[in-house]
Coordinates of C-alpha atoms in Angstrom, one line a residue:
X1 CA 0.0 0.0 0.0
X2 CA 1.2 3.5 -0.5
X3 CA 1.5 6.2 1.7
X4 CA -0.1 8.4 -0.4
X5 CA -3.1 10.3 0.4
X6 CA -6.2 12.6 -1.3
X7 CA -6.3 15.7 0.6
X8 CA -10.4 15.4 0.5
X9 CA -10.4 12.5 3.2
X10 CA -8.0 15.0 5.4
X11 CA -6.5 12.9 8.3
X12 CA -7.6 9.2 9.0
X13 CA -10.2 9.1 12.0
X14 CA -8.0 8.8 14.9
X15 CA -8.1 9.3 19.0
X16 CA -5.5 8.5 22.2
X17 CA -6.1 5.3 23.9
X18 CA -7.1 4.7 27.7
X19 CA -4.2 2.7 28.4
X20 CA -0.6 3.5 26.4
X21 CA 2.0 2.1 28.8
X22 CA -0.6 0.4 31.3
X23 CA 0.8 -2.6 32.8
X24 CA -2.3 -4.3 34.3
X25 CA -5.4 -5.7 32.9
X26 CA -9.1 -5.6 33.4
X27 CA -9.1 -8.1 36.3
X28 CA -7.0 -5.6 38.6
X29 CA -9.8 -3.2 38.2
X30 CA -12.8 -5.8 39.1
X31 CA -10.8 -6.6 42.3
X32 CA -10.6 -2.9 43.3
X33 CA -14.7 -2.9 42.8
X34 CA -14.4 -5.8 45.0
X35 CA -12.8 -4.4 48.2
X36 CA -15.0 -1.3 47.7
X37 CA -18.0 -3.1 47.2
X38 CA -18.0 -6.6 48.3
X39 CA -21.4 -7.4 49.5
X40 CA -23.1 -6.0 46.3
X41 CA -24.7 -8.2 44.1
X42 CA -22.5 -8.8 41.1
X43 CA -24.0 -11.9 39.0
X44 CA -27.4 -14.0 38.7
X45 CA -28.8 -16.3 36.1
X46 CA -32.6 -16.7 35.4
X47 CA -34.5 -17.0 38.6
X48 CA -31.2 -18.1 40.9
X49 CA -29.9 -16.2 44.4
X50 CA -27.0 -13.7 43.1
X51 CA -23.7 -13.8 44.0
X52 CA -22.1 -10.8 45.8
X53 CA -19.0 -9.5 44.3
X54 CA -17.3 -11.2 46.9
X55 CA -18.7 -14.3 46.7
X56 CA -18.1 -14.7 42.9
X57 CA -14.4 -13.3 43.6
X58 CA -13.7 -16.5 45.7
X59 CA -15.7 -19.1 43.4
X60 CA -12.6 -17.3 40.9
X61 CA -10.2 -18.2 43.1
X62 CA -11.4 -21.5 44.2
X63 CA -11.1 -22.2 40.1
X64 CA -7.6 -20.0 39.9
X65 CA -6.3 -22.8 42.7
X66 CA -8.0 -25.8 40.6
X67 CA -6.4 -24.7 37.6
X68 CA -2.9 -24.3 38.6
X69 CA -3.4 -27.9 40.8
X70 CA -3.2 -29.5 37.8
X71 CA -0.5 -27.7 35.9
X72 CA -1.9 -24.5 34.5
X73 CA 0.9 -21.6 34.3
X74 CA 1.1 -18.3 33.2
X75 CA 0.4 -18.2 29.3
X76 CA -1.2 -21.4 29.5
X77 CA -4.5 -21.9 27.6
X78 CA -8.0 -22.9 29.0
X79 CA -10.9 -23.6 27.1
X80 CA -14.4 -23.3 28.8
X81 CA -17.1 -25.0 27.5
X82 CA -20.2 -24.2 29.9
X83 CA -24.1 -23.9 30.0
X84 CA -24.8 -19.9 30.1
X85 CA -24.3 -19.7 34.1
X86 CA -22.7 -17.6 36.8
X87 CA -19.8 -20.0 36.4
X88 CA -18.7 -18.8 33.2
X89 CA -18.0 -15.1 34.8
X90 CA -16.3 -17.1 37.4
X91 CA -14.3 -19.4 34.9
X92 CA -12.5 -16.5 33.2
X93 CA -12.0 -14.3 35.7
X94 CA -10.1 -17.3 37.5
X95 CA -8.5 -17.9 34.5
X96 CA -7.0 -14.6 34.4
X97 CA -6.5 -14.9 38.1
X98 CA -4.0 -18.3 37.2
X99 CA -2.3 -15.8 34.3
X100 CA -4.0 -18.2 31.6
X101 CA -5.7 -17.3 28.6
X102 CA -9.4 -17.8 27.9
X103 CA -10.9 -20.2 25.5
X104 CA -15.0 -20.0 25.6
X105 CA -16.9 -23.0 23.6
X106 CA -20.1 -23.0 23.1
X107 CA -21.1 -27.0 24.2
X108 CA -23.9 -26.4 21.2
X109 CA -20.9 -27.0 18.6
X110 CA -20.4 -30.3 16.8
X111 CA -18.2 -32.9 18.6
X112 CA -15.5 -32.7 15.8
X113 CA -15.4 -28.4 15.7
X114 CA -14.8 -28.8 19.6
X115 CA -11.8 -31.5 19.2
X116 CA -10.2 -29.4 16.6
X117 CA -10.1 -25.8 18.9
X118 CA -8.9 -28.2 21.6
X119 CA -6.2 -29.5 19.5
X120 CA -5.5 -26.6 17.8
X121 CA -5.1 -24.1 20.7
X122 CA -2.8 -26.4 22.6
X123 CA -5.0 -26.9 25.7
X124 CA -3.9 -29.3 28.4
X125 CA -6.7 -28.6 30.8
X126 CA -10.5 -28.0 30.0
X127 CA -13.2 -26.3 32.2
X128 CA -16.4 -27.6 31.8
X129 CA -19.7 -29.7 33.6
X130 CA -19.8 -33.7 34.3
X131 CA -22.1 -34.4 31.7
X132 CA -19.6 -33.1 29.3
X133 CA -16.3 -34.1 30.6
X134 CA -16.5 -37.8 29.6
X135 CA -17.0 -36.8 25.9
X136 CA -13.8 -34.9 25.7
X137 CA -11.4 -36.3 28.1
X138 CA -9.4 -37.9 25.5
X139 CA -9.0 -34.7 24.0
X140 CA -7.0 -33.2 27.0
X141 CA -5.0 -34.3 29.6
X142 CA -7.2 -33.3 32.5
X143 CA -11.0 -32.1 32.5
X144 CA -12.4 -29.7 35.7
X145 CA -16.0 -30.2 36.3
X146 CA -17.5 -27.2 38.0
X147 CA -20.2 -28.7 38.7
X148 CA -18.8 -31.4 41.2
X149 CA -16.9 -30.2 44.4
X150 CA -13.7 -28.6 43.3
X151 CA -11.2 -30.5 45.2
X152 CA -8.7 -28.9 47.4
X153 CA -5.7 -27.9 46.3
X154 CA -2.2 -26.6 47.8
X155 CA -2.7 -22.7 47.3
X156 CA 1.2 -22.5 47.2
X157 CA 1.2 -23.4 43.4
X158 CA -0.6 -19.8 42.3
X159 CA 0.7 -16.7 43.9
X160 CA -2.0 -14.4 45.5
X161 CA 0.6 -11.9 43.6
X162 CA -0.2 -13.1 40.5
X163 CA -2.0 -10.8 38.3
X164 CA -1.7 -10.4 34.0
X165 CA 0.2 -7.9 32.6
X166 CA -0.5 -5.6 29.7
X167 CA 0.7 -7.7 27.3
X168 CA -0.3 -11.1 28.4
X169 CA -3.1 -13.1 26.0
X170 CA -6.3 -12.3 27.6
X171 CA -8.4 -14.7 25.7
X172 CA -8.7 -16.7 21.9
X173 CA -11.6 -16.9 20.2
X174 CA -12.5 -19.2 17.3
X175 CA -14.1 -17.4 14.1
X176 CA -14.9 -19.1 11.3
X177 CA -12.1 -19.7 8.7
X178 CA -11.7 -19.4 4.9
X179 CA -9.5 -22.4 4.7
X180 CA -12.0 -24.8 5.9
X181 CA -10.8 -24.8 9.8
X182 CA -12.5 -22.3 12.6
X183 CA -9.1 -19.8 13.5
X184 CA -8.0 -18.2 16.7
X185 CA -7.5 -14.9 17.2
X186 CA -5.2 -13.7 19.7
X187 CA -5.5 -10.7 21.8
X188 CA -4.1 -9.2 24.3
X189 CA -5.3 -8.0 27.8
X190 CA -3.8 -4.1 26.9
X191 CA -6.1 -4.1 23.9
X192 CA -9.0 -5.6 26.0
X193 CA -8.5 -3.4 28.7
X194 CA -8.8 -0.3 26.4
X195 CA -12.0 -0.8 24.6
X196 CA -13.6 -1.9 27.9
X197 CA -12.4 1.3 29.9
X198 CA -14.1 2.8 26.5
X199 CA -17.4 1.7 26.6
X200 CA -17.4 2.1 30.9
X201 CA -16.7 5.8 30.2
X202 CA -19.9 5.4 27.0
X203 CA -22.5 4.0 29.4
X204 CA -21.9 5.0 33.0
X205 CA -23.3 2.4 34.9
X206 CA -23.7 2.3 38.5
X207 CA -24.2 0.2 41.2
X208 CA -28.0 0.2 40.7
X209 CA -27.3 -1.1 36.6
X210 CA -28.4 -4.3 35.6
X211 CA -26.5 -5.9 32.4
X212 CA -29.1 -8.7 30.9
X213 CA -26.9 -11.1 29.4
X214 CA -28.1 -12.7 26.1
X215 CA -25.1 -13.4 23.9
X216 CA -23.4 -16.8 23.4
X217 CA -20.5 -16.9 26.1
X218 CA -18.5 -18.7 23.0
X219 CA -18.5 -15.2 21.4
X220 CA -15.9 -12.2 22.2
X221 CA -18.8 -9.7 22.7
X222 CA -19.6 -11.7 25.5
X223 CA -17.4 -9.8 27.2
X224 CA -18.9 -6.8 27.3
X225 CA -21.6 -8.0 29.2
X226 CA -19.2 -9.2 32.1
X227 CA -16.8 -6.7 31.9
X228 CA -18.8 -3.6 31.7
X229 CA -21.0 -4.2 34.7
X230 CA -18.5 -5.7 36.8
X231 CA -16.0 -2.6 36.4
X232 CA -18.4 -0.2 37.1
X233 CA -20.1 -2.4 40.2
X234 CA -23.6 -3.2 38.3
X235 CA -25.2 -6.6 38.4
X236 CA -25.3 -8.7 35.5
X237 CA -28.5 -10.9 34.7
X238 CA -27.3 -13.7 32.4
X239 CA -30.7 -14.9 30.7
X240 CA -31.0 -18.7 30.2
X241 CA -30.9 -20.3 27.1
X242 CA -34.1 -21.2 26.8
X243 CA -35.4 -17.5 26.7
X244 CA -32.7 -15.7 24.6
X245 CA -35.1 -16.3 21.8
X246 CA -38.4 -16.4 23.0
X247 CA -39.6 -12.7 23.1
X248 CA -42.1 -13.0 25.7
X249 CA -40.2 -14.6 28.4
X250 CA -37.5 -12.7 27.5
X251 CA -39.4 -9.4 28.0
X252 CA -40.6 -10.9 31.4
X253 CA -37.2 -11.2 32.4
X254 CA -36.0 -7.9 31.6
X255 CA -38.5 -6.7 33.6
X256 CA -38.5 -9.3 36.7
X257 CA -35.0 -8.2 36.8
X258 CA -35.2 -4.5 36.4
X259 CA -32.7 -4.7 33.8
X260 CA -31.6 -1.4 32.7
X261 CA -28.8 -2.3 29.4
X262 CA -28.8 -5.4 27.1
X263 CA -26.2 -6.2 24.2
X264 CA -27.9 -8.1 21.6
X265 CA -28.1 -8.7 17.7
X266 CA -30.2 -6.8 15.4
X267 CA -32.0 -10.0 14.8
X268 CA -32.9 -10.2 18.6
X269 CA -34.3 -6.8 18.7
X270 CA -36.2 -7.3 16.0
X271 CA -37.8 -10.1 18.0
X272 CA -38.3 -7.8 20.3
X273 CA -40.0 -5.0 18.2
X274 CA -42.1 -7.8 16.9
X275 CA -43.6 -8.9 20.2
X276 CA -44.4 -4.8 21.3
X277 CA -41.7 -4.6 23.5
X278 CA -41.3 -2.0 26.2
X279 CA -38.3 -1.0 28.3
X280 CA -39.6 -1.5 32.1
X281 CA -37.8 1.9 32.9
X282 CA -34.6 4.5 31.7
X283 CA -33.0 1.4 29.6
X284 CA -29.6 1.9 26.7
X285 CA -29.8 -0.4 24.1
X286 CA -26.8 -2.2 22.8
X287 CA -26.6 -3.3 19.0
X288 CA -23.6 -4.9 17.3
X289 CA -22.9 -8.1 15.0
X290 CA -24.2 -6.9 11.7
X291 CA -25.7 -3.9 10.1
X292 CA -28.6 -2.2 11.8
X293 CA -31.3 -1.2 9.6
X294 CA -32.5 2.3 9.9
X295 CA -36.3 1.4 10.5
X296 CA -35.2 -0.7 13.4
X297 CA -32.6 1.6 14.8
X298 CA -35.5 4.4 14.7
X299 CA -37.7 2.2 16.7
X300 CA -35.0 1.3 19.6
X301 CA -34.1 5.4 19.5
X302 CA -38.3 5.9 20.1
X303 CA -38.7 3.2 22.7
X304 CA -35.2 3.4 24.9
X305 CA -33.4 6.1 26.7
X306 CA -30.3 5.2 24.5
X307 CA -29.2 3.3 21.6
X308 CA -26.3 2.8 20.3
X309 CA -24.6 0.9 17.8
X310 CA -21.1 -0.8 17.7
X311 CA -19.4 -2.1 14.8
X312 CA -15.8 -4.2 15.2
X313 CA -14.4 -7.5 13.7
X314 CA -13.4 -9.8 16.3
X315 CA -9.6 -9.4 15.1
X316 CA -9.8 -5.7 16.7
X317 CA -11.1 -6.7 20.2
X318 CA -15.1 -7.0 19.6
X319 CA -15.6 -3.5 18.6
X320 CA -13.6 -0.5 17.5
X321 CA -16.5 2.0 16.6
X322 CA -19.4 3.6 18.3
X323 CA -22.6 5.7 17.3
X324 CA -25.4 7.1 19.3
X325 CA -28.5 7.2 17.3
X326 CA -30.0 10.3 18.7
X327 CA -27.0 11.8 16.8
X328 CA -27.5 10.9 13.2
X329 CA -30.0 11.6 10.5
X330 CA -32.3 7.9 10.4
X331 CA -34.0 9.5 7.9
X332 CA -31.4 9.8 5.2
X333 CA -29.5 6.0 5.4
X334 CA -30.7 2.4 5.3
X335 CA -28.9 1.1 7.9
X336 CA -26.4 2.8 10.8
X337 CA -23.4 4.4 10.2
X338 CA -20.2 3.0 11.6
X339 CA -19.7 5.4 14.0
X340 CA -16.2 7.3 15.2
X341 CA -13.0 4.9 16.1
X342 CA -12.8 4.6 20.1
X343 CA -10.3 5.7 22.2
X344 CA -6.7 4.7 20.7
X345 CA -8.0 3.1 17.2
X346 CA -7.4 4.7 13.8
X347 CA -9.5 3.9 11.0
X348 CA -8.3 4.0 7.2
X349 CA -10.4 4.1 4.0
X350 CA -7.8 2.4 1.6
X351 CA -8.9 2.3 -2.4
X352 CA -7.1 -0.5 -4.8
X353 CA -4.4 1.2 -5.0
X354 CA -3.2 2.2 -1.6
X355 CA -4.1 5.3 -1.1
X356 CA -6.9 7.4 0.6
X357 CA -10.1 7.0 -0.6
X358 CA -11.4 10.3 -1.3
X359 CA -15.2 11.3 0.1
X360 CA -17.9 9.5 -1.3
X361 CA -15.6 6.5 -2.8
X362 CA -15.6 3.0 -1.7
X363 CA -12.4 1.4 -0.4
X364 CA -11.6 -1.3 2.3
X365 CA -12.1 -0.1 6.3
X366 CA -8.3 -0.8 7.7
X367 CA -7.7 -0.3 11.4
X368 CA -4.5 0.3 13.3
X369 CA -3.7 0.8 16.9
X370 CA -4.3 -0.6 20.0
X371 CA -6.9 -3.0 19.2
X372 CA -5.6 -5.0 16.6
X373 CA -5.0 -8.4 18.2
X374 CA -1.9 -10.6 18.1
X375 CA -2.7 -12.0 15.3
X376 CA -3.8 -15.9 14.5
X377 CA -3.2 -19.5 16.0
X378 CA -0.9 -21.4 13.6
X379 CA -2.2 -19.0 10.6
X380 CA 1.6 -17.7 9.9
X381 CA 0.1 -17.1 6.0
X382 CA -3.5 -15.5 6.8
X383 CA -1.9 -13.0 9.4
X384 CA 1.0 -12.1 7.1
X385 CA -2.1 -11.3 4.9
X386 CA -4.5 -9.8 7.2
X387 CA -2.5 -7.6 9.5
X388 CA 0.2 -5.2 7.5
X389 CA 2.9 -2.8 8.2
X390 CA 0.5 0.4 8.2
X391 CA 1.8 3.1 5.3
X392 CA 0.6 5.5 7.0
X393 CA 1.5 5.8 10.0
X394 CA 5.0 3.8 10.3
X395 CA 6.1 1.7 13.0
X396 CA 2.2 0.0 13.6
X397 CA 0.7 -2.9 12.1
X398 CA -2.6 -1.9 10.0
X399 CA -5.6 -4.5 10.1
X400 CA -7.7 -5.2 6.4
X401 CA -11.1 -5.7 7.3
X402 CA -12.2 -6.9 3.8
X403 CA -15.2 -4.3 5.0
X404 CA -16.5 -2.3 1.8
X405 CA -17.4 1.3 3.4
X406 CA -17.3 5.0 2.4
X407 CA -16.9 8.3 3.7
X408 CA -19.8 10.3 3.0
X409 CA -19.3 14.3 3.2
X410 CA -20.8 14.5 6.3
X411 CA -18.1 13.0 7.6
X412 CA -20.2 9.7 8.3
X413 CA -18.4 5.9 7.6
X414 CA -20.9 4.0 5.4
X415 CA -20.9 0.4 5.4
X416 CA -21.5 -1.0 2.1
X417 CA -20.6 -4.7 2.1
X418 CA -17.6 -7.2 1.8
X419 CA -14.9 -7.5 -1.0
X420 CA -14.6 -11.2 0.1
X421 CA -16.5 -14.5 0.8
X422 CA -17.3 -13.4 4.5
X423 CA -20.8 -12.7 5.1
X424 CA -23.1 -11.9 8.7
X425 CA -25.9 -14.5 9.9
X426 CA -28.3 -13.5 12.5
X427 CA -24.8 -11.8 14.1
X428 CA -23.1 -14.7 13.2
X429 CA -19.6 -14.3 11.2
X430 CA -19.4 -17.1 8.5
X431 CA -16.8 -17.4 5.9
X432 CA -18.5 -19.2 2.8
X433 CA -15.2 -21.1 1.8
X434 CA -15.8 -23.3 5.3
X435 CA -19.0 -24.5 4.7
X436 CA -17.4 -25.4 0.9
X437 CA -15.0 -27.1 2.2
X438 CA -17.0 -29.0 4.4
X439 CA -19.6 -30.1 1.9
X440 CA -17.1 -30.8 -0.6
X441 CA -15.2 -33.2 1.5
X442 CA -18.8 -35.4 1.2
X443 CA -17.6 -38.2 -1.1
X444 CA -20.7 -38.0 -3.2
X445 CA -19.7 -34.3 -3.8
X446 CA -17.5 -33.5 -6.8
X447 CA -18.0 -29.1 -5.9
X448 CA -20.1 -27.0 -3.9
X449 CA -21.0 -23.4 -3.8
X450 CA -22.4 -21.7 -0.9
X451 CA -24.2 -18.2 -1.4
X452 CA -25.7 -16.2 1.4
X453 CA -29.4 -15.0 0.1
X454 CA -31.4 -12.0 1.4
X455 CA -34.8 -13.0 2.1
X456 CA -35.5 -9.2 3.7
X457 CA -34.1 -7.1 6.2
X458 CA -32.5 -9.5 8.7
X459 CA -33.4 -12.5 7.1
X460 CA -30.1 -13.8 5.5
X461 CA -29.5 -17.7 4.8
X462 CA -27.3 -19.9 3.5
X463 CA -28.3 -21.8 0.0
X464 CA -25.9 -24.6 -0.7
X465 CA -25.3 -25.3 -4.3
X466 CA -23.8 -28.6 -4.9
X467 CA -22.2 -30.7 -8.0
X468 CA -22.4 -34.3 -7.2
X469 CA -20.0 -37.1 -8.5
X470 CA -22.7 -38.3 -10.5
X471 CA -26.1 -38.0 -12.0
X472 CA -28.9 -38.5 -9.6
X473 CA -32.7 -38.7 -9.9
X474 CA -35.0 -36.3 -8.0
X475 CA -35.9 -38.8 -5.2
X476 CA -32.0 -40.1 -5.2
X477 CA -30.8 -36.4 -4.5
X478 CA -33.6 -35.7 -2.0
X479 CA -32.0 -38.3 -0.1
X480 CA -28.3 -36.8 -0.6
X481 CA -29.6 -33.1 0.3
X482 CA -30.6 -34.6 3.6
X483 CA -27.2 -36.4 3.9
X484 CA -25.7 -33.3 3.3
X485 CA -27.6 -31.2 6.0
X486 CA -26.6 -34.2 8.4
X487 CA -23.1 -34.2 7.6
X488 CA -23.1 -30.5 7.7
X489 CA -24.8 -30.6 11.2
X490 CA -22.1 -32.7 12.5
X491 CA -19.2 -30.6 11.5
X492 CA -20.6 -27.0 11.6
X493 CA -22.3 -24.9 14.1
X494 CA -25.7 -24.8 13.5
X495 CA -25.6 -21.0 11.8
X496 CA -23.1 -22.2 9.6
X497 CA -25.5 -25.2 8.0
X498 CA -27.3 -24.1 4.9
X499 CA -31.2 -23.8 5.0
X500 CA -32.1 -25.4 2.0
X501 CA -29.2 -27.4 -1.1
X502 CA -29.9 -26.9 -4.5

């Protein structure tokens, strides 16, 4: 890429981070909200007593001591594959607390997804509850259940000193690869640590805040909904899984819990809108994971205090971009504008040719600064690809988002689509080359092709279109489209199998 510029873009989008030359990490915060604050009710899930901050502080501990009886070390890596529960909060902040990094897994994937993370990120330990440890303790050399008594352990092995620095790995989570593999991406607790402190100083929650929780723990902007609350000494309601998607009992938990924020999709607000839902108070509204449509984005601005929507791929630490949507003009856009860069994240509109894409003309969304990640597990080729030297700014590493946007004369970032085979699903990030690869290493499968289809606004799905080996009659490939969707189904999480195989 060239360094060269057109003077109508002006400077890149650019502000100071939080946290330049900060050598601690979230956790060291949460435990000063602690010995403020211990007695205050920090976590609950569905109808169950919460836990105080004090009390969830030692159930980290009591897992921090687990961990490191069996091994576990600074830099070592812990996947945590666990029912939505007040025991995932507690698994990662122990895991933190043992100077490991995070691993969440959602127990939903297929049996063969879940091997191949565990393989693939190294793991020697995993966190998780009885009625899953049997099915994977082949796959690692010793399996927790937090479920059964923790047994005691000589705290000698973890210093009470023992706290991540800066530039430790904070967590690793698995996206969805081109080459036919899920991929880690790295990142550290500095980068974490900065876009949390962010969206603290955004939302200003208090001690009477309540966070409801409805995001898959196995996703990075799970984190938000932990993080958030417990830095600014709010309680977080995680929502069982049973009523993340049913709007009414949803609704009735909001409101039995006197929730005041929720994170979620567009797709779940649109449930939401659907089912004439109202805020049971002052409530902010949280959107990120795709594209918000305007008409939607209008309704959340009518019915909540405060709306905002976040935009970030998971390779620049769940989200590098904020808008407020009392602050831009609905009336003139079909979906939400990206927003400004946060605190110590510069954004780049790069054309074809390496420079500056003037106002008004499409190029690729690049990022630089302290967000960007570490880069990939075992993926020397896609990071050499993905994260490069930035031209315009020297010294720093620049991140291509393969995001299509321009800058309209407003000033505004539109987003405009991809210039690669990565597409959104209800949130979900997909890349269209895994679920290929996957149904074309079916031995009745000579090639497939997998499009993503727009059926309306927030109605996106996957149409698979396959070349067997051979010829087949209509009743002999009705029975090999269901074969497919099996064998799909066992290898992919269920967003990434197609609706319907043509």
């Amino acid at each position: 890429m060239s360094a060269s510029s057109n003077s109508r873009q002006g400077n890149p989008s650019r502000t100071e981070g939080h946290v330049t030359g900060f050598s601690g990490a979230v956790l060291n915060l949460i435990g000063d909200r602690l010995a403020a604050h211990p007695d205050a009710a920090a976590i609950n899930c569905g109808d169950a007593q919460a836990l105080s901050y004090a009390e969830l502080w030692q159930r980290a501990e009591a897992i921090a001591d687990g961990l490191a009886g069996v091994g576990v070390r600074p830099g070592h890596v812990v996947p945590v594959m666990l029912p939505r529960s007040t025991d995932t909060v507690a698994a990662l902040l122990g895991i933190w607390m043992a100077g490991a990094v995070y691993v969440p897994l959602d127990p939903a994937f297929p049996a063969e997804r879940i091997e191949f993370i565990l393989r693939d990120c190294g793991s020697a330990v995993l966190l998780t509850h009885s009625d899953l440890a049997s099915t994977f303790a082949a796959a690692v050399p010793d399996v927790i259940a937090l479920d059964a008594p923790l047994e005691p352990t000589d705290r000698s092995a973890r210093p009470n000193s023992l706290r991540p620095a800066a530039d430790d790995l904070a967590y690793t989570i698995y996206t969805s690869g081109s080459t036919g593999s899920p991929k880690g991406v790295q990142v550290t607790h500095r980068s974490l640590l900065n876009f949390t402190l962010h969206l603290a100083d955004l939302l200003h929650l208090g001690d009477r805040d309540v966070f409801t929780s409805v995001v898959s723990p196995a996703f990075d902007v799970s984190l938000i909904d932990y993080l958030v609350p417990l830095l600014s000494g709010a309680r977080i309601s995680v929502i069982p899984q049973d009523s993340v998607n049913d709007a009414e009992r949803l609704g009735r938990l909001i409101a039995a819990n006197g929730a005041t924020v929720m994170q979620a999709t567009p797709v779940t607000w649109q449930i939401l809108r659907e089912s004439d839902w109202r805020p049971p108070g002052l409530f902010t509204a949280l959107s990120g994971g795709e594209a918000l449509p305007a008409d939607l984005a209008t309704w959340i601005r009518d019915r909540c205090a405060k709306g905002i929507n976040l935009y970030g791929p998971t390779e620049a630490t769940i989200y590098v971009s904020t808008q407020d949507l009392s602050q831009v003009d609905l009336s003139d856009v079909h979906t939400v504008p990206l927003g400004e860069p946060i605190a110590g994240v510069a954004f780049y509109v790069v054309t074809e040719n390496g420079t500056l894409a003037p106002f008004d003309t499409p190029g690729e969304l690049c990022i630089s600064g302290v967000a960007l990640a570490r880069g990939y597990v075992n993926r020397p080729g896609e990071m050499e690809r993905a994260f490069v030297p930035n031209p315009f700014r020297l010294g720093e590493r620049m991140y291509r988002t393969g995001d299509l946007v321009k800058r309209r004369n407003s000033g505004a970032l539109e987003f405009l689509g991809r210039i690669d085979h990565q597409v959104k699903v209800r949130g979900h990030r997909i890349e269209l080359g895994e679920v290929e690869a996957t149904l074309s290493s079916h031995p009745a499968v000579r090639q497939s092709v997998i499009v993503a289809r727009e059926y309306g606004d927030l109605d996106k799905r996957l149409v698979a279109y396959v070349r067997p080996m051979a010829r087949s009659r209509e009743q002999r490939w009705l029975v090999l489209a269901g074969e497919l969707r099996e064998f799909a189904a066992g290898r992919l999480p269920g967003y990434m199998v197609p609706s319907s195989f043509v």
